[in-house]
Each structure stands twice: as C-alpha cells, then as structure tokens.
Amino acid sequence: MANPQASPILHHPQNHLSLFHFRTTTSPRSFSSLHFRKPLLFLPSSSSSLFSSSFSSKLQQSEQQCDNHQVRHVSTVPVEYSTPTPPESDDFLSEIDRLNSLRAKLDVSKDLRRKDAVIDADSRVRRFFSENRGGLSQVLGSLGLNSKEMFLVKCVIAAGQEHALCMNYEEAFEQEAEEYTVRSSVKNALYALVEMIERFDVNSSGYKGRREIGTVLDAEEITQFRKFLTFLEEVEQFYDCIGGIIGYQIMVLELLHQSSKRRNTNRSHLVEESLGCQYLEMHTPSVLDLTQKADYASQAAIWGIEGLPDLGEIYPLGGAADRLGLVDSETGECLPAAMLAHCGRTLLEGLIRDLQAREFLYFKLYGKQCVTPVAIMTSAAKNNHEHVSSLCERLKWFGRGQSNFRLFEQPLVPAVSAEDGQWIVSKPFVPVSKPGGHGVIWKLAYDKGVFNWFYDHGRKGATVRQVSNVVAATDVTLLALAGIGLRYNKKLGFASCKRNAGATEGINVLMEKKNFDGKWEYGISCIEYTEFDKFGISNRSPSSNGLQADFPANTNILYVDLHSAELIGSSSNAKSLPNMVLNTKKRIEYIDQYGDYHSVMGGRLECTMQNIADNFFNKFPSRCQGSLEDKLDTYIVYNERRRVTSSAKKKKPHASAALHQTPDGALLDILRNAYDLLTECDIKLPMIETNDKYVDSPPPYLILLHPALGPLWEVSRQKFKGGSISSCSELQLEIAEFSWNNVQIDGSLIITAENAMGSTTPNDNGEPILQYGLRCGKCKLHNVKVVNRGIDWNSKSNVYWRNDVNRLETCKIILHGNAEFEASNVTIEGNHVFEVPDGHKLKITPGNAGLSINLEALKEEVKETGSWYWNYQLNGSHIHLQQVEVSQN
C-alpha cells in the first residue's frame, strides 16, 4: 500500500530551500535514494511573483477539492504490530561500511581541525553542500556557528539525517493502518509553500535584500536550532565511546541489519557471532532461595543491615513511562512515573521511606545515625529532572540534606524509523527523542563523577531499584541481596522470583560460553523480553513452552560493587553501554508542525543496566561441571514474587481484566503482603483472592503499614499479636513505635505519628535533618475494639490504589511531635479524632459512662525517649524486641 504523503522541502534557486521528493513509507528503499534529487517544484525568478500572488487564492480551492476526493486505503496489516520491510541487505551493508570507514578516520584524528577535514571529505557532506551551495552556508554562517557546532551539523549530514536540517520538511515515515486522505498531504505541502513564499521577497530580479541574522530564520526557529545543536552535542559527547553521532547511527543500522538476518539465518550462529564466541548455552541458574532457607535469609539480611554504612542507593528514574499515561489533573502536563501518587505519596517518596526504614532499623540495633547517599538518574523526558528536583526541594530533601543526593540527567537520543533507521523528525530541527534506556547509567555515572561522590561518602556497593516497583523492600529481599554481595565481595547480584508467563519482563540465565581461545566463561546474565526471539525463547504460557518458564524473572533489583561498575562505565568502548538493543515493536507518537498526529513503528538505541553482568563472567581453563555459585562474581537471591516485584508501570486499560503491572494490581500485592505478615501474628482477616476478582470490585480491605514497623517481618511480628480485621475495614499505621495486642477492627482505624521515626534538627546549613529515634510518636493498643462505618465502599469516586477514598466514619489518632496514645480494654465506637499535642500522653480506659479519657504531660526526663520504647537486640542471626518502660520520678 503506497502512502500518498510525500515529504516536502521547499526550494528556491536563490534561497536554496527546495521541494524534494522522498520515498513513500511502505516500500523498501535503498540508502542511495536519500540523495537529493531534482526538485519536483522549481520556482524560476520570473514566475515567482505571479505564483505568489495567485497562490493564496488557489489554496482554498485546492483544499475543497481535496475534501471532496478522499482516498480510503484498506490494510491487511495486523492492528497490533507488523514488522516493516527493511531496505535490502546490500544497502545496509554499504551504508554501514561507509560510516565505519568515516568513524575510523575520525577516531585517529587528534583534534577538531583534523576531524573537520575528514568529515568535509565525506561523500554525503560534499554532495549536500555542493547542491546547496551558497544559501545554506550563509544561513549557517549568519547564526555565528563555531567550528564545533559546524562539525556537529556535518555529522548529521554524514549520518544521512539531513532531513532534520530542512526547513518546512514534514517527515512521512508513517505506516498507519487507518485511512489517509489526499487533503492531508496536499494541504500541508501547500501551506508550507505559502509560508516560505511569504517569508521571502521575490521579484523578477531574483532574491531581494538578503536577510541578516534573525531574518533568514525567525526567532523561534533560531531557538529550535540552538536546542538542536545542544541535543547533538549531548549525543556526540555521551556516545563518544562508540563514535558519537556517527557511531550511534552505525549501531542503529547494524541492529536493524541483524534483525533482518535473523529471519533468514541460523539463529544460534548469529547469537554466537554477536557475542564473540564459538559456543553458547543458557542454563537455568542456581539461586539462593530465601523462601526455603529462612535462617540463612535472616543472616543475610543482618549482613545487609550491618553493611548499611558501606552502601549507597541508585534510582534510575529517567524513563518516559509512556504506558502509565500520567497527567497532571490541573495543568494537563504529562508527568514522569516518579510523580505517580500511589498509596498516598509519590513513588519517589515511597523509595525514600523504604530506605529510611532500613536506616531506622540500623539505628535501633546499633544506636548510630546512618544516612545513605542516593544517586538519582533523571532525564528531560516529560520534564523529569525538573519534577524530581522540585519534589526533593519541596520536601526539604526528605530530612536527609541536599548533600546526600546526587541528581544526574541522562541525554535524550534520536528515535528512528523501524523501516530504515532514519531519524523521526516532527518539524525542522526537532527530532523526536527519548531516553536511551537505563543501561546508560554506568557510563553516565562515571562521566558525571557519581562514583567518586559515593567514594567520598565512604561507600563500596549500592542497591539499585526502579521507581515503579513498590514491593522490592518487603521483608528480607533487599537487605539479603546487599548483605550477600558485601559479605562475599560479589560484583553484581540480582533479586529474582518466579516469572509470569507472557509478562513484559526478562529472565535471568546462567550463560556458558566457549571463547575462540578455548577458554570457558560462566556468569549470571539477563535476557530482556524484547530479545527472546533473538535467543529462540518463546513468551507463551509454561504449558506450551517449558524453556522460558524454567528461568526466574529479571526484576531490575540489583546489588552492584561500585568499583567494578566504575571500571565498566569508564571503558572507552561499547562495554560502557551494556547490551545495546533497538526495539522497534512499539509505535512512536508525535505531533508535527501542522498539528497533525503521527504514529509510526520505530524505536531508539537503548541499553540495559542489568546487562553490565555480561562484563563480570568468570573464566575457566576447561568446561565446568556441577555447582558454580561460590566461584562466580554474580549471584541471584530468590523470594516470593509479591515480596520482590509488583510494578505500577502502566495504566489499567478500560474494560480490561488485566491488573498486572498496574497501580491497581500493585496495591493488591501490598495487601497480600500485609495478609501474610498479620496472619503470622495470629490476626484473623480475609484472604486476598486472584486479581480477576477485583477488576470491577474494590479490594476486601485497605491495610497500609509503615515500613519502619519492620522492615524485616521478624521485627514486625513482635509488635503485633492477636485480634482481627473484618472485611471492608481499613487499617493505616504511619508509626514505628507501636504495640498491638488483641485488637479487633470493624471499620476504619488510622494512626499517624508526625515523628514516625524521629524528629528533625537543623544542620550547619540550616537544613532539617531527621534524627532517628529522637522524640518519636508512640502508640499502644491492648484489648481494644474499634467499630465504625468506615470507608464508603459504594462511593464511585474512590481510588483505592491512590489512597483517595470517602469515609462515613473513622477512628483517627494524630500524634504531634513526641505525643503518645494508649488505649486498653475499651471499645471505641463511631466517628472519633484523637489529636494528641506534642509532649503529652492520651490514655483511654473504661469509664463509668463509656470511655475515660486522660491527657497528661510527659515528664521532662522522658521527653526524648518517651515513656516506653522497643529495645532491639541481636541474638545470632535474629532480632529480638523487648518493650522497655522508662521510669518517671
């Protein structure tokens, strides 16, 4: 099916702006067809005035004719996805060879002057400037470009992306299975032509009055061009390890070529060839199963707590998160995933709260303050960097101090057409761009000095979490992962679990390779779901394909040795960008300069952070037999899936029964974890059923527990004992110093401590810093029954995963400062708010006519510690708690 939309570029012989014919989008095209051809529309100076004066009046008539002659095309292409036909193999190879030759010459050029001479000699660059002699050079010259900026422009041309420089050029990469109209393409071409004619004063004598700076391009275009140069400079600089802009395009073409070869060549041979080995086999990896080795899991978690002063935290937040569809309800602005309000707080706040809970546990065990440095990779996508920075500032850096955060922004990269690897351009100087995948984090961290920053904080290793995973810190998972890595000096660790067949997630494998030198290599690696086809892995259900079902899921929860990661990130070659891939099975959506919507098959060069593991394989002189875990620098810890991963990464589709990886499904897994924990404490409550039961129904209850109640369940279990939570009830505990003994809830109970883990004191810079254990709010409930009407479960406006619900009645306890609340042997019925001021204790006991409520001030000697506290003691690999009453004179 031919696409009727040609791609217009306006041209006048004096102005060197032309209407060229580029290919339609569905037929194969060789790279040679990208060369400029004779213009379809040539405006000699003698006819320009006549054409200009009559053109506007003709435009309306042309539009009407287009409206009356719509052309409808019927496609046989499947709606979901169809693989575009790539250019012929020889065209790919010849273009790759040309660019490889150019890159090699640029690599050996020592300075910009020599590099400029090399790029000037490139055939595409010579041809482009010879066919655009005069006009383009003067346009560029009028902008005052320096040598570096001119070099970047020439790199774009040499890479075959000159269409990104053309004025009023509309890219037509589309391959949409929907109706096209002649009106759309003709109207756009005519409007573009009118606009250009009106911008130039043309008469019989030719071009009148050549315009100076600011007139060849208008102010908006100059701004766009300057942004384009900044974009090019970032791509050139970041991808210097593979040859900058030229290297980026080479990799795109090579990956497209490999994908076409896989359809016609032995897959095993191609994989081995791409990985540089003569033999490759994947095995199901051995794992450290935390569900089967409870004592070892406890010990590993203790190692993680002990090693907290040696650990940093890394959050890759730069992804576009398009599937989440998050929009600011007030401004309509698209928002990054970090800003999703889940369970009452943004996802980023949730990550920090989990980290603070581990630091609180460290304080309770060792009596020392520990503040973990946090490095956050952001991007410009959806103003990600600005939103994250503003959130941190608004929340006063979470009481941790700005010096304990390092934000570093990943560059955006050009999106390319799945058909031929050409950059997708929405309007002149504005290529469609996306983040280049979380795998850029290692090189970017080196480039931005993040590793040295961690070393300055005395850190040796780091845990890595993605912002959308809301359960990664549940119980022992994260602590055991870090503890094993630190204890045994491992280079990289994965937290894994059972994989859901058909899920958009990769797998962990044990790779076995025989190199060309005869030596063997072994190591844990990851295969992304987008590469299953490359390795011959089906993504069907386990019953139809045992292979992928045997492998555990990759969750992108990692432990990494910082020095080992730095060695890879500092590599001056492709090693610093692990596992570069080009996933072209998704649509790229954008709006062009005419306001028209486009959706085209495409992708961008990405790399995957977990595949840094491919650089940590261990070598052996001969093939290994038996267990290898102790001999490898990589490892896997394994736990129940809902204690490892549950992501809020995509919006629940309307009328869809699929809750997996949605905010709704993530809440259900949080509730399942709460059920598992509380039932171990002899608390009776309804079981959470499978997700399909809640597609159109609310959850059976709402239970949200502060992670500092543990975060290890061994700790939490000692704070809860006996009781029940009825169906359609609510329990929210924003408190750490808490004791529950035989409490029954039939309705809603919310306890909020202002100082859940401690209170803040100003540092030398005047920043509030959270001091763990200092003036904590406290609550004891003993033989208490709470009865009220609770949440209005019939309300249509309830959004349970957001913790945005309507209540008919509730019992709310609010503790200011170091306030305390105690209730024993009572039934609290109806709607109540107990608000306890700082420095006071509120006690509720049975009274003659219901409840006896007594508010008393805390004695001065107990204001810092409280009238009681939990004393944490290590006993081997276990933590024992004892409730200590503080004597008051």
Short mmCIF file of C-alpha atoms in Angstrom, two decimals, residues 148 152 227-240 244-245 380 409-414 433 443-444 447-448:
data_model
loop_
_atom_site.label_atom_id
_atom_site.label_comp_id
_atom_site.label_asym_id
_atom_site.label_seq_id
_atom_site.Cartn_x
_atom_site.Cartn_y
_atom_site.Cartn_z
CA LYS A 148 32.43 22.54 16.86
CA LEU A 152 28.02 18.57 14.56
CA LYS A 227 18.35 23.47 21.11
CA PHE A 228 19.06 21.09 18.26
CA LEU A 229 22.77 21.88 18.48
CA THR A 230 22.71 21.22 22.24
CA PHE A 231 20.95 17.93 21.58
CA LEU A 232 23.58 16.95 19.00
CA GLU A 233 26.41 17.90 21.32
CA GLU A 234 24.98 15.69 24.08
CA VAL A 235 24.64 12.73 21.71
CA GLU A 236 28.13 13.28 20.31
CA GLN A 237 29.66 13.54 23.77
CA PHE A 238 27.81 10.74 25.52
CA TYR A 239 28.25 8.22 22.70
CA ASP A 240 31.91 9.11 22.22
CA GLY A 244 29.39 9.87 18.69
CA ILE A 245 26.60 10.71 16.24
CA ALA A 380 14.48 15.65 30.19
CA GLU A 409 20.48 13.76 33.88
CA GLN A 410 20.69 11.23 31.07
CA PRO A 411 20.70 12.54 27.49
CA LEU A 412 17.83 12.04 25.10
CA VAL A 413 18.56 10.17 21.87
CA PRO A 414 17.00 10.24 18.40
CA SER A 433 13.78 11.97 21.09
CA LYS A 443 28.76 5.45 31.77
CA LEU A 444 26.75 8.49 32.80
CA ASP A 447 31.04 10.90 33.26
CA LYS A 448 29.23 12.88 35.98
#
